[in-house]
Short mmCIF file of C-alpha atoms in Angstrom, two decimals:
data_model
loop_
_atom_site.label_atom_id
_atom_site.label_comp_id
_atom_site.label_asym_id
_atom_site.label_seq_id
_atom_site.Cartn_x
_atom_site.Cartn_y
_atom_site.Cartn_z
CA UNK Z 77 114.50 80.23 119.19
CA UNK Z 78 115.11 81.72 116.04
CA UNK Z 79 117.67 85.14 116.30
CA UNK Z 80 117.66 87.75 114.13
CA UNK Z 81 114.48 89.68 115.07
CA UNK Z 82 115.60 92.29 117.44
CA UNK Z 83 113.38 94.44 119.41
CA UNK Z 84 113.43 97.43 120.83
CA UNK Z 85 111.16 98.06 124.68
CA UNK Z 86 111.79 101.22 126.47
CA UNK Z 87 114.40 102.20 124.00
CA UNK Z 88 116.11 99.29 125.42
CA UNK Z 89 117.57 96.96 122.31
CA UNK Z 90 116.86 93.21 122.80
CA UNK Z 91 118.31 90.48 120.44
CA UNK Z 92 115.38 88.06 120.54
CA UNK Z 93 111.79 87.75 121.99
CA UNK Z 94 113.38 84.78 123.45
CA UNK Z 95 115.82 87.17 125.70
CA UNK Z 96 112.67 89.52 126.29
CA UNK Z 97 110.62 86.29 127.27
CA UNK Z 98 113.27 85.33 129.57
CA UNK Z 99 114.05 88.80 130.91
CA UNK Z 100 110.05 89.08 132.12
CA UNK Z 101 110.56 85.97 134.48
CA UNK Z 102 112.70 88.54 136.77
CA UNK Z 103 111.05 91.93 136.58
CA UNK Z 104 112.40 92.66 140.45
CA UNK Z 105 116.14 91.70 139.28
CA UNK Z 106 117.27 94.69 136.84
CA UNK Z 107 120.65 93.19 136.97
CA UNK Z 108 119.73 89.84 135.81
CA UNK Z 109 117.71 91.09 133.16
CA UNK Z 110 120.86 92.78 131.58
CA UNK Z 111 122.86 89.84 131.92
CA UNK Z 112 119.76 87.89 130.09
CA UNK Z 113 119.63 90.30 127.73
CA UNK Z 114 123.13 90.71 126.77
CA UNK Z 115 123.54 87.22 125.52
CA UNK Z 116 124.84 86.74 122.00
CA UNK Z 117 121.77 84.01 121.55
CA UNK Z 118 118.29 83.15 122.15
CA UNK Z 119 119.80 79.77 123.61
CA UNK Z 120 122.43 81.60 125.80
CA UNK Z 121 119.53 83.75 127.34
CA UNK Z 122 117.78 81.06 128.02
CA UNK Z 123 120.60 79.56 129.53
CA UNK Z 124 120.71 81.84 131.99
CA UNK Z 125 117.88 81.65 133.52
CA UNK Z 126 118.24 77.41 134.64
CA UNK Z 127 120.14 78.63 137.38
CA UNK Z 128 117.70 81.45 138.48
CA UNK Z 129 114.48 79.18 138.39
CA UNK Z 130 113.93 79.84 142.26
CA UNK Z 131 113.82 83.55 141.92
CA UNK Z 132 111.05 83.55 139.01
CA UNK Z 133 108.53 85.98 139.77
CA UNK Z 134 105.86 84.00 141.78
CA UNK Z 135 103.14 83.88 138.75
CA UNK Z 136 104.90 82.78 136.12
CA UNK Z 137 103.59 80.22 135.39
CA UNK Z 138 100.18 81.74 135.36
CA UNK Z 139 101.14 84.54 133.17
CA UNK Z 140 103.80 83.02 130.78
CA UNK Z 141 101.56 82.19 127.72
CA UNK Z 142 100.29 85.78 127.71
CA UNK Z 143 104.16 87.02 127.69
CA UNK Z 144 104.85 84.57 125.22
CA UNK Z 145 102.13 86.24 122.69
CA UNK Z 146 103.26 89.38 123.89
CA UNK Z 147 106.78 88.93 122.57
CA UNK Z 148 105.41 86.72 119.23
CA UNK Z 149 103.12 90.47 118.86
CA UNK Z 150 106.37 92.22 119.10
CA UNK Z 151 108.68 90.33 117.14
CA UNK Z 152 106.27 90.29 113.91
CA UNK Z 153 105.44 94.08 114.12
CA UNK Z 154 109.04 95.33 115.15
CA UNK Z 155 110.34 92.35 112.16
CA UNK Z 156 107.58 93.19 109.68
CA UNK Z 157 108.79 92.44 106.59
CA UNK Z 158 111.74 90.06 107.52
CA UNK Z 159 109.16 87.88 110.09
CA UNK Z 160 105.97 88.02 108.98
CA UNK Z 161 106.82 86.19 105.18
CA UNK Z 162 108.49 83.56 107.19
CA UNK Z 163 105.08 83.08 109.17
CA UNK Z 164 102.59 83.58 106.14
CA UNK Z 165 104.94 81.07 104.10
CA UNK Z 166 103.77 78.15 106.64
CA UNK Z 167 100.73 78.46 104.42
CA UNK Z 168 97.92 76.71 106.44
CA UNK Z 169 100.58 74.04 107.68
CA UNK Z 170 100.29 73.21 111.71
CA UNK Z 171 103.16 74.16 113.35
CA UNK Z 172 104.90 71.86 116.09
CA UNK Z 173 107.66 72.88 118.20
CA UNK Z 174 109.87 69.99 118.73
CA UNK Z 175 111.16 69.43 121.64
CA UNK Z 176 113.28 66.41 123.41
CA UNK Z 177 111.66 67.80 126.80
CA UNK Z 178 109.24 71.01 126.72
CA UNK Z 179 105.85 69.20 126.22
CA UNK Z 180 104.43 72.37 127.27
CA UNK Z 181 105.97 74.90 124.48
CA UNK Z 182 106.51 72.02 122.27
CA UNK Z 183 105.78 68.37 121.52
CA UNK Z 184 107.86 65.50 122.34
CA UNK Z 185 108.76 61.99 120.05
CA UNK Z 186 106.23 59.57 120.79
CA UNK Z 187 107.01 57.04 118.64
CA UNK Z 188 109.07 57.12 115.09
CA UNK Z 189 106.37 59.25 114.26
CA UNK Z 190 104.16 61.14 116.36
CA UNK Z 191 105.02 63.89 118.36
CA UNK Z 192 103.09 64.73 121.86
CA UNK Z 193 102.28 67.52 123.83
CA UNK Z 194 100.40 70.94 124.06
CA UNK Z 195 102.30 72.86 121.30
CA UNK Z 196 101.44 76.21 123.29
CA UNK Z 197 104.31 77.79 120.99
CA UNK Z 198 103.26 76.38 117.85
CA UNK Z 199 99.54 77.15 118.87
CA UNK Z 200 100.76 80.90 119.37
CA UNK Z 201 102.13 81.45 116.24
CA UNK Z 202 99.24 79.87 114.67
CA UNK Z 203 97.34 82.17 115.94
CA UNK Z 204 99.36 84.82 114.91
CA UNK Z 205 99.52 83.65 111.55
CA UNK Z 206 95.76 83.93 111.19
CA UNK Z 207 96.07 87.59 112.63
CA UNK Z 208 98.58 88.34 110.07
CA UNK Z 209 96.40 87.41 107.74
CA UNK Z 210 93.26 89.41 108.35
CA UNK Z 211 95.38 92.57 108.89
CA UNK Z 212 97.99 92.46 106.33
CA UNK Z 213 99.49 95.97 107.11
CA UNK Z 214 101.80 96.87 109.80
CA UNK Z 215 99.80 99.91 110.75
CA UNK Z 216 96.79 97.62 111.39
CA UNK Z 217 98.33 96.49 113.88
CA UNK Z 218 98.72 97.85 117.64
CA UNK Z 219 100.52 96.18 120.10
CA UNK Z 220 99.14 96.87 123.57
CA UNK Z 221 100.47 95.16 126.58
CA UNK Z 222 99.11 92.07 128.53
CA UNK Z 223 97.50 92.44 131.46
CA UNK Z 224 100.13 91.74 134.27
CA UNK Z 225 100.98 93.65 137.50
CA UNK Z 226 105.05 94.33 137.51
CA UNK Z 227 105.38 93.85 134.04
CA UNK Z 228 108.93 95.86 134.31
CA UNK Z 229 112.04 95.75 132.11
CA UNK Z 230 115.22 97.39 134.12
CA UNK Z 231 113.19 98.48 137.15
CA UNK Z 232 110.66 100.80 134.29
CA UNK Z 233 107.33 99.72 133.62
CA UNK Z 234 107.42 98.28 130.28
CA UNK Z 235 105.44 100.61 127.92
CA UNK Z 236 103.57 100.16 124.94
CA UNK Z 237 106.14 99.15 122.20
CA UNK Z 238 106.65 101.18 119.35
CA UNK Z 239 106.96 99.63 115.66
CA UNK Z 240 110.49 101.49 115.70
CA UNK Z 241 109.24 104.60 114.08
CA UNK Z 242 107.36 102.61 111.01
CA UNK Z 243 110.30 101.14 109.73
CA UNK Z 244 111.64 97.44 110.37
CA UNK Z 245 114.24 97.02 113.06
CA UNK Z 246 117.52 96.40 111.25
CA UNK Z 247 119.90 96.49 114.32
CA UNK Z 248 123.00 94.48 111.98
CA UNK Z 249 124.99 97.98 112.63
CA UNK Z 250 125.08 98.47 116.36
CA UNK Z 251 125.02 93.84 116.97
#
């Protein structure tokens, strides 16, 4: 839940993929999504949302991992040359999300030392490491959106998102 990698959908200005991730569970409350997205924190945005768990849209769960690379998509090519040097410097490492209780995302402590669980995060950015790789220039890169009826941010259909004009999102004057 790393901040520091804004984003910008709709000409909309998002402080984490973490708030976007957590703004797409509610695409039929505008309102909520602002609140989500006005957080200070990825861990505040998430916050949020443990009280709003009933009003999810009713596929989430079906459709999350596709948001999730979504966002990772957007974050590296809106963050290009802040997030992607993070990513390549894992080398060919495995990354593990550790988590006291996401075994889904992340993997839990299964003993002094193994983790468990399905990594999905870790497995995403993986991924997205090796697509980094074979296209090592921003403007290789185009972002599309997922596949997902009511994919809406503030009662708009979300569009395609820009790379911010070819230049790296450096929001540090209007956070």
């Amino acid at each position: 839940m790393a901040g520091g990698f804004p984003l910008l959908i709709n000409d909309v200005r998002i402080p984490s993929s973490e708030a976007l991730y957590q703004a797409c569970k509610f695409p039929h409350l505008p309102e909520l999504q602002k609140k989500i997205i006005d957080q200070s924190s990825p861990l505040l945005a998430k916050k949020i949302c443990k009280s709003y768990e009933r009003q999810e849209r009713g596929d989430w769960y079906l459709i999350r991992t596709k948001v999730m690379r979504w966002c990772l998509r957007v974050k590296a090519v809106q963050n290009w040359l802040k997030f992607t040097p993070v990513l390549l410097n894992t080398g060919d490492l495995s990354i593990v999300e550790y988590s006291e209780k996401d075994d889904f995302w992340g993997a839990l402590p299964w003993d002094s030392e193994l983790l468990n669980g399905r990594n999905v995060l870790g497995r995403l950015l993986m991924e997205l490491r090796e697509e980094v790789k074979k296209n090592t220039q921003k403007s290789d890169w185009e972002i599309g959106l997922p596949k997902i009826n009511d994919f809406k941010i503030f009662g708009r259909e979300i569009d395609p998102p820009k790379d911010s004009n070819g230049i790296d999102n450096d929001f540090s004057d209007i956070w």
